[in-house]
Coordinates of C-alpha atoms and ligand atoms in Angstrom, one line a residue:
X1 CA -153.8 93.6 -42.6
X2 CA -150.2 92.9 -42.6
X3 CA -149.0 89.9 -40.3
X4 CA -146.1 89.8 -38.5
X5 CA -143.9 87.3 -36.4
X6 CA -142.0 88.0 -33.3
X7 CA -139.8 85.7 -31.9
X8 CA -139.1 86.3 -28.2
X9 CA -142.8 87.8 -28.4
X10 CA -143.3 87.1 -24.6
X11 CA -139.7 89.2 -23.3
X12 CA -139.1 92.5 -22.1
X13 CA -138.5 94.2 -25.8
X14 CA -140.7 91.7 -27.6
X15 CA -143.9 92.4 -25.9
X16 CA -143.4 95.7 -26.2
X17 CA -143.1 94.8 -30.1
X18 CA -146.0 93.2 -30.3
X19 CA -148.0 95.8 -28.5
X20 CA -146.5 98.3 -31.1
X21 CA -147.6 95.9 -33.6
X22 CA -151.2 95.5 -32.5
X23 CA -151.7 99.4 -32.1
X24 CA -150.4 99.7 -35.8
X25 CA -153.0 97.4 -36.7
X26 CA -150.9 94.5 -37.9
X27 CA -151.6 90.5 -36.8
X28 CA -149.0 89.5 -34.6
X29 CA -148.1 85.7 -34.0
X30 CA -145.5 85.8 -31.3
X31 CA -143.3 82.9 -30.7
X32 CA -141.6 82.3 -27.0
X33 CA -140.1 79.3 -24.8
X34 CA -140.3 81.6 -21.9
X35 CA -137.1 80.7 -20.5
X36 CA -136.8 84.2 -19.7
X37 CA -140.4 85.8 -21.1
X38 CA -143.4 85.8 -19.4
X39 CA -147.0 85.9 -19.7
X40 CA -147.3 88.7 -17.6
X41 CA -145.8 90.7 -20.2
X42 CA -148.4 90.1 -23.0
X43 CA -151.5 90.1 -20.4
X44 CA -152.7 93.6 -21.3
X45 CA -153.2 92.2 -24.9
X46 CA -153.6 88.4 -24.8
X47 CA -157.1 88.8 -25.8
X48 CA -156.5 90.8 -28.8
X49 CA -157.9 88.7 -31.8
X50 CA -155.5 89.7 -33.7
X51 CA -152.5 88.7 -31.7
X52 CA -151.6 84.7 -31.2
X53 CA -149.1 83.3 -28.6
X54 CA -147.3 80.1 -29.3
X55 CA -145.5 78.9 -27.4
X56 CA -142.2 77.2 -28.6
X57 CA -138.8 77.0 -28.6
X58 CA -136.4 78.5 -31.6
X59 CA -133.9 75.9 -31.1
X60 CA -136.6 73.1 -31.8
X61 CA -138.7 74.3 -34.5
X62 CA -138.3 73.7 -37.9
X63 CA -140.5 75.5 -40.5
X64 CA -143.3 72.8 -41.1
X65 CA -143.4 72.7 -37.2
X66 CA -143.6 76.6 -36.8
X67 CA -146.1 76.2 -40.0
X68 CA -148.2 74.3 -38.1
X69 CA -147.9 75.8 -34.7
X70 CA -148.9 79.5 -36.1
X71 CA -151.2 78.1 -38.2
X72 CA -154.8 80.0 -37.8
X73 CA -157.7 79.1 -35.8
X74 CA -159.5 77.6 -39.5
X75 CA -156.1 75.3 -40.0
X76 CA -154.6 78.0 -42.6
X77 CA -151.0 78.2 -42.5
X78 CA -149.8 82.0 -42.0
X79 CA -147.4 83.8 -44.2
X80 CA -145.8 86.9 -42.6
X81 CA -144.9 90.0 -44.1
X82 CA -142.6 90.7 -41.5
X83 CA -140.2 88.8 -39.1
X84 CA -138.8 90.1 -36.0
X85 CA -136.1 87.8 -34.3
X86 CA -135.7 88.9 -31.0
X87 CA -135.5 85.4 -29.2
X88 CA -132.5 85.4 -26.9
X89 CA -131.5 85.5 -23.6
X90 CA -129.9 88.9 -23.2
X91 CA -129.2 89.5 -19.7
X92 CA -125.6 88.1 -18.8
X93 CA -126.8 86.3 -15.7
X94 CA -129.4 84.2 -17.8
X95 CA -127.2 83.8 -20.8
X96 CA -124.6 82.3 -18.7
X97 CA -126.4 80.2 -17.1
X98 CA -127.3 78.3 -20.0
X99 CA -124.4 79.4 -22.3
X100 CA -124.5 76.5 -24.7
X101 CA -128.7 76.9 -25.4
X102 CA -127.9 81.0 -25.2
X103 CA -125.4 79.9 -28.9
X104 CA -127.6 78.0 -30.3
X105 CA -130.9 80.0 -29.9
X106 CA -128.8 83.0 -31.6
X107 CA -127.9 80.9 -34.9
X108 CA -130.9 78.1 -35.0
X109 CA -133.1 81.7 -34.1
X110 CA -131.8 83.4 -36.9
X111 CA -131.7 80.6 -40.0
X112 CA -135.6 79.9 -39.1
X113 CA -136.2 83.5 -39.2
X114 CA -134.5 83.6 -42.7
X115 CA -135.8 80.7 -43.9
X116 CA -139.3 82.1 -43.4
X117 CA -138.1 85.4 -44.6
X118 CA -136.9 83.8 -48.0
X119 CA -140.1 81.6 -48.3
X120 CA -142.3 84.5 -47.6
X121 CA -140.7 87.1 -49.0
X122 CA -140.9 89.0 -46.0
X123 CA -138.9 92.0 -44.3
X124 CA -136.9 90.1 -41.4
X125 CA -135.1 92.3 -38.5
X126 CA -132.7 90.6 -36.8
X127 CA -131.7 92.3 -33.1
X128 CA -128.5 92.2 -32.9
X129 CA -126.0 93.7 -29.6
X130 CA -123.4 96.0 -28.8
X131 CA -121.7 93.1 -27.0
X132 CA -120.5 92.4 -30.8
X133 CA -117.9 95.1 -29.4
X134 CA -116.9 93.2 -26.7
X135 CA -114.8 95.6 -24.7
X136 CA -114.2 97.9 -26.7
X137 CA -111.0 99.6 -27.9
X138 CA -112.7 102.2 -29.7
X139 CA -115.0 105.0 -28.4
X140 CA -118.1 105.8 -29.1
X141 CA -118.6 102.5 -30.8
X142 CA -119.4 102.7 -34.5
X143 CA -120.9 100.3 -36.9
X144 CA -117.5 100.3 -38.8
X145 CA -115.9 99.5 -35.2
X146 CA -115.2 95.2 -35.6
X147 CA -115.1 94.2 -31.3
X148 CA -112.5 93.2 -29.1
X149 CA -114.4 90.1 -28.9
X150 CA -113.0 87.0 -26.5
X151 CA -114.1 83.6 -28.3
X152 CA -113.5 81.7 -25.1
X153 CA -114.8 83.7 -21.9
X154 CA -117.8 83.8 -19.9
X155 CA -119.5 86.0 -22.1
X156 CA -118.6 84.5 -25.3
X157 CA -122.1 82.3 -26.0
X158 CA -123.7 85.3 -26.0
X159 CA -121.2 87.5 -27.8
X160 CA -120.1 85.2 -30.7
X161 CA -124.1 83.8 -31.4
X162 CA -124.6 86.6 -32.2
X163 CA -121.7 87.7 -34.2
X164 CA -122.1 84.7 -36.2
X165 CA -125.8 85.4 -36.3
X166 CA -125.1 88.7 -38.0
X167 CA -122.8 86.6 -40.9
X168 CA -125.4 84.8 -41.5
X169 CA -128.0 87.0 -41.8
X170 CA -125.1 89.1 -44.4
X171 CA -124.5 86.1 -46.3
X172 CA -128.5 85.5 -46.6
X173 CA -128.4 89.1 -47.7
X174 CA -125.7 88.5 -50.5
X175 CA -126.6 85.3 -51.9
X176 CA -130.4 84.7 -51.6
X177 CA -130.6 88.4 -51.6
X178 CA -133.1 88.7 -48.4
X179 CA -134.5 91.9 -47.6
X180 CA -133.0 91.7 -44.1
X181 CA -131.9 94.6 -41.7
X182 CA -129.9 94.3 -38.6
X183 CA -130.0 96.7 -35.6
X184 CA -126.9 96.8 -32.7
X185 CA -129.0 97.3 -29.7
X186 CA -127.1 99.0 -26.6
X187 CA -128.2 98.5 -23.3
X188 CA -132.3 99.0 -23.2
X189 CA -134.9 99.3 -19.9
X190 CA -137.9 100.0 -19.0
X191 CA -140.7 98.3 -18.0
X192 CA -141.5 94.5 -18.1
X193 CA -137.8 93.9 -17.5
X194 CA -137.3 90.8 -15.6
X195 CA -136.5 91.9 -11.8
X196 CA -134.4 89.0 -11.3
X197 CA -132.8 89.4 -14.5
X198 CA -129.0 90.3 -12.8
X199 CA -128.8 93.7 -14.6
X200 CA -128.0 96.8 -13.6
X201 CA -130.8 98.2 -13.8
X202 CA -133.7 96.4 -12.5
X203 CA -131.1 95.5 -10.0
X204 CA -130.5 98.6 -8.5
X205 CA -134.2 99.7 -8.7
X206 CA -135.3 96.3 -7.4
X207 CA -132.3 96.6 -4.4
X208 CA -133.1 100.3 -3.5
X209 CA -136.9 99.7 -3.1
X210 CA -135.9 96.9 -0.9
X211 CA -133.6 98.6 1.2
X212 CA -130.9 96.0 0.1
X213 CA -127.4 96.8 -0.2
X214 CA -126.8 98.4 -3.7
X215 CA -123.9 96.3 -5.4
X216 CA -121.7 98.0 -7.5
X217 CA -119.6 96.1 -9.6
X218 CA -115.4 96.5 -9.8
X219 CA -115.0 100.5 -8.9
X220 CA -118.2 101.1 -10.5
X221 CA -116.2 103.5 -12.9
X222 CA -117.1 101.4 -16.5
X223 CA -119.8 103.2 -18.2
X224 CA -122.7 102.2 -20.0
X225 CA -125.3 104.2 -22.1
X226 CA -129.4 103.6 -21.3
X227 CA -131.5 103.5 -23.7
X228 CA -135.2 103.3 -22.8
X229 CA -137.6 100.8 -24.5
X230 CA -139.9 102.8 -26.4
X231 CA -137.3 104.4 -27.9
X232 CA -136.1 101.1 -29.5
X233 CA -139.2 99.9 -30.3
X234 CA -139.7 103.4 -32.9
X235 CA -136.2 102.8 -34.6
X236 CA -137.6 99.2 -35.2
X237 CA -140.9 100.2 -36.8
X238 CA -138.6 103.4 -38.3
X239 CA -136.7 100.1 -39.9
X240 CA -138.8 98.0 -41.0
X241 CA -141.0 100.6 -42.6
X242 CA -137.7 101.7 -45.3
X243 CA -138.3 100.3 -48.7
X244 CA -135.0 97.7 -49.1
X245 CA -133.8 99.8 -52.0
X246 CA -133.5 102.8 -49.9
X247 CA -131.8 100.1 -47.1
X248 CA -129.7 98.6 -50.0
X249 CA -128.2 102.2 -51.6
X250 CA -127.6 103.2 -47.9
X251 CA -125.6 100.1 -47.1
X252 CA -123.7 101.0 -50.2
X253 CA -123.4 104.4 -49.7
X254 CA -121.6 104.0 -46.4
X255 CA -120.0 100.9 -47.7
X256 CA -121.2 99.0 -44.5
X257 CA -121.0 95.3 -46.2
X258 CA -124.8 94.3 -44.5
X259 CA -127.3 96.8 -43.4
X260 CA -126.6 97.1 -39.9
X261 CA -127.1 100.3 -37.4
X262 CA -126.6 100.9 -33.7
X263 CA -129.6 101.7 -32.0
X264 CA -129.0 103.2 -28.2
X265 CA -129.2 106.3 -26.3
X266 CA -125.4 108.1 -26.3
X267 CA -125.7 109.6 -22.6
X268 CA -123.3 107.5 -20.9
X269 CA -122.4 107.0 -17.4
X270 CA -120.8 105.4 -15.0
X271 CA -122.4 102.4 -13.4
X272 CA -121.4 104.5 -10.0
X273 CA -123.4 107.6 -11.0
X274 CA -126.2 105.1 -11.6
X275 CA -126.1 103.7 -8.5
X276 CA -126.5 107.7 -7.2
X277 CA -129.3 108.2 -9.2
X278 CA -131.3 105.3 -8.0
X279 CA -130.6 107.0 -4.4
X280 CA -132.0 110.3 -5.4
X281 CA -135.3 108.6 -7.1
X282 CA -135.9 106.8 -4.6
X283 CA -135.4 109.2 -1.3
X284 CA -136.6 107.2 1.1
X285 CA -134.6 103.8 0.4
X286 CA -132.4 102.9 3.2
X287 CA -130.5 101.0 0.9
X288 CA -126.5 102.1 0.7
X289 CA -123.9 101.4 -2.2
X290 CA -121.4 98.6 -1.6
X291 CA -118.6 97.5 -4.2
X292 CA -118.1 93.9 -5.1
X293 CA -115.9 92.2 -7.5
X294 CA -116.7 93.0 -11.1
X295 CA -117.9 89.9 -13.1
X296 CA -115.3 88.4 -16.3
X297 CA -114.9 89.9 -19.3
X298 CA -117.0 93.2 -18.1
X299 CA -117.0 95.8 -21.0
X300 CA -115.0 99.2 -19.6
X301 CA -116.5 102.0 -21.9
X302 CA -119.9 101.4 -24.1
X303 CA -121.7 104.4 -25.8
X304 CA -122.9 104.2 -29.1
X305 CA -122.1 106.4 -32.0
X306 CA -125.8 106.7 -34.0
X307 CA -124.9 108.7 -36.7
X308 CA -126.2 106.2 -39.1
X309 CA -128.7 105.3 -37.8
X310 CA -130.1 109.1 -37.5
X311 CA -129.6 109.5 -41.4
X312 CA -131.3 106.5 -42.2
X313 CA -134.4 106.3 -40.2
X314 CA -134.3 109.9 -39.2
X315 CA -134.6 108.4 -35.7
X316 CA -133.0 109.6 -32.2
X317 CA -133.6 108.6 -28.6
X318 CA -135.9 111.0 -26.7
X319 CA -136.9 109.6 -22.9
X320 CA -134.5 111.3 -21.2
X321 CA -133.1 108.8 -18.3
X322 CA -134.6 110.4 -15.1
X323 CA -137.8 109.9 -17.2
X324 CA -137.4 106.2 -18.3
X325 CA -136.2 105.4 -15.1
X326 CA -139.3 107.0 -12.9
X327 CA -141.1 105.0 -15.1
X328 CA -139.2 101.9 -14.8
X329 CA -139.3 102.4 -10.8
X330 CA -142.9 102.6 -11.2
X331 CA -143.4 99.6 -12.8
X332 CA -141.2 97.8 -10.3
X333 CA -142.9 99.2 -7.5
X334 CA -146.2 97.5 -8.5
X335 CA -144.2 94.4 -9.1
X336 CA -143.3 94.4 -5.7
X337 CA -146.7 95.0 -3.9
Ligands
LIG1 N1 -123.5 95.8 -12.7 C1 -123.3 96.3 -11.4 N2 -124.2 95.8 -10.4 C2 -125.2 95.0 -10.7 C3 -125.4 94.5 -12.0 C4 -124.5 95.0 -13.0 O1 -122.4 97.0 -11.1 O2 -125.9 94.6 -9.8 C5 -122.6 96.3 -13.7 C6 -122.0 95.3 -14.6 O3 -120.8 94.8 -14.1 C7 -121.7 96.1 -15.9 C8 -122.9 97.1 -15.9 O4 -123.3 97.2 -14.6 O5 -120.5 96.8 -15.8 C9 -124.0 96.7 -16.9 O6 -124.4 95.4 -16.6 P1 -125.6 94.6 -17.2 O7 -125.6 93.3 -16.7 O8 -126.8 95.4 -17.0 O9 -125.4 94.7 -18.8 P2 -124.1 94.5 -19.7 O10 -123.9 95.8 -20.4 O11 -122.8 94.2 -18.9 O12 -124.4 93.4 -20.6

């Protein structure tokens, strides 16, 4: 049985992980302060005795600490074949609100997961964001694309963690030769999304079955591609389950410097046309659009080119979004009773 660690095990992409994990028959240990994760989210398989929740902060661990917080029920220490680091807060309203901690989970997040990777030997994927684009000059974003990034704005914690997360995790790659892989995730729903979690989504589905006032931000005309979770969670597995030479001659191949690929869904659309679709799921909703003044540094344009990432995981986004999102509106609706 192949073990594997998930940092951010208890969030809205991480639980899903894990689940993933546990139906593939893996032992999961997953790791979560639950600043913004929840133990609602891993409820359905708590009780799995093959997954473990610790509970734990990334910024605060050092190995020997994780060592013995993972350690097994008989005092064994656990080795993991496989490291997910997903710990972050991802939402802008969160990550802002705690902008220094949102830095520092991104880098102190990312050298434990390498340093575990390199004692272990283990496959680590670090998640990674299209917000390394920043706002964009260049459209559909590639992998080859290097940001319009501010270092000094609201957004920057967020933005440049994990930038510098993604040097580190190259550099690991170059000198200690880790077998790492990095994945550019656009925006993702679904779910086990936080309702109060300030984006776009859950707010609109969370506002309309409310009857609240939707709020569009600026014109609403910046765009924005949705990529549902499920979707994700295959080009992980798709990922992790390459051999690193086949990751390694890719990377050279395409002469991408670190193995990194976008992973996203390209429809893309305005944040207005959202807004209208939210209306049409949800008929009855007395809710109505209003405009209100669009947050700093908001990207414009974000859709993500996933050429590469097609070639080398054979992989491509298939909930379409009227799909995801009567899902998503379901899950919100039960939320609500
Ligand atoms: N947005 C909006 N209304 C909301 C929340 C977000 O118009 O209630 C806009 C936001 O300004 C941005 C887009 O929707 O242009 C996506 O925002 P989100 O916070 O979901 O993620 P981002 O891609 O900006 O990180």
């Amino acid at each position: 049985m192949k073990t594997a660690l998930v940092t951010g095990g208890a969030g809205f992409l991480g639980s899903h992980l894990c689940e993933r994990l546990l139906d593939d028959g893996y032992e999961v240990v997953a790791l979560d302060n639950l600043y913004t994760g929840s133990l609602a989210n891993i409820k359905s398989f708590e009780n799995n005795p093959a997954f473990t929740f610790v509970k734990g902060d990334v910024t605060e661990l050092d190995l020997g600490a994780l060592d013995a917080a993972a350690s097994r029920a008989d005092g064994t220490v656990r080795h993991f074949d496989e490291v997910y680091n997903l710990a972050c807060p991802a939402s802008p309203v969160h990550y802002q609100e705690r902008p220094l901690f949102t830095t520092m989970t991104s880098i102190k997040g990312v050298l434990l997961c390498i340093a575990l990777a390199r004692r272990d030997g283990a496959k680590l994927l670090h998640t990674s964001t299209s917000e390394v684009y920043g706002d964009a000059l260049v459209h559909p974003q590639s992998e080859r694309y290097w940001g319009n990034v501010n270092t000094i704005g609201v957004r920057s914690c967020y933005d440049e963690g994990k930038r510098v997360a993604e040097t580190l995790v190259s550099d690991n790659i170059r000198e200690f030769d880790v077998d790492a892989r990095m994945v550019r995730i656009f925006n993702t729903y679904g779910p086990r999304m936080h309702p109060q979690d300030g984006r776009v989504v859950s707010n609109f589905i969370m506002q309309a079955l409310r009857g609240e006032d939707i709020t569009v931000y600026g014109d609403g005309s910046q765009t924005r591609s949705f990529q549902y979770c499920t979707d994700l969670i295959d080009a992980f597995r798709a990922y992790m389950e390459l051999p690193k030479e086949q990751v390694r001659a890719f990377t050279r191949r395409h002469a991408l410097g670190a193995p990194v690929v976008n992973t996203g869904n390209p429809g893309e659309y305005t944040i207005r046309q959202l807004a209208e679709l939210a209306l049409e799921m949800l008929p009855e909703s007395k809710s109505r659009i209003v405009y209100r003044p669009l947050p700093g540094d908001d990207p414009k344009q974000r859709r993500p080119d996933i050429t590469l990432a097609k070639e080398l995981l054979g992989w491509e986004p298939k909930v379409p979004l009227a799909e995801g999102f009567a899902k998503t509106i379901e899950y919100f609706r039960r939320l609500a009773k």
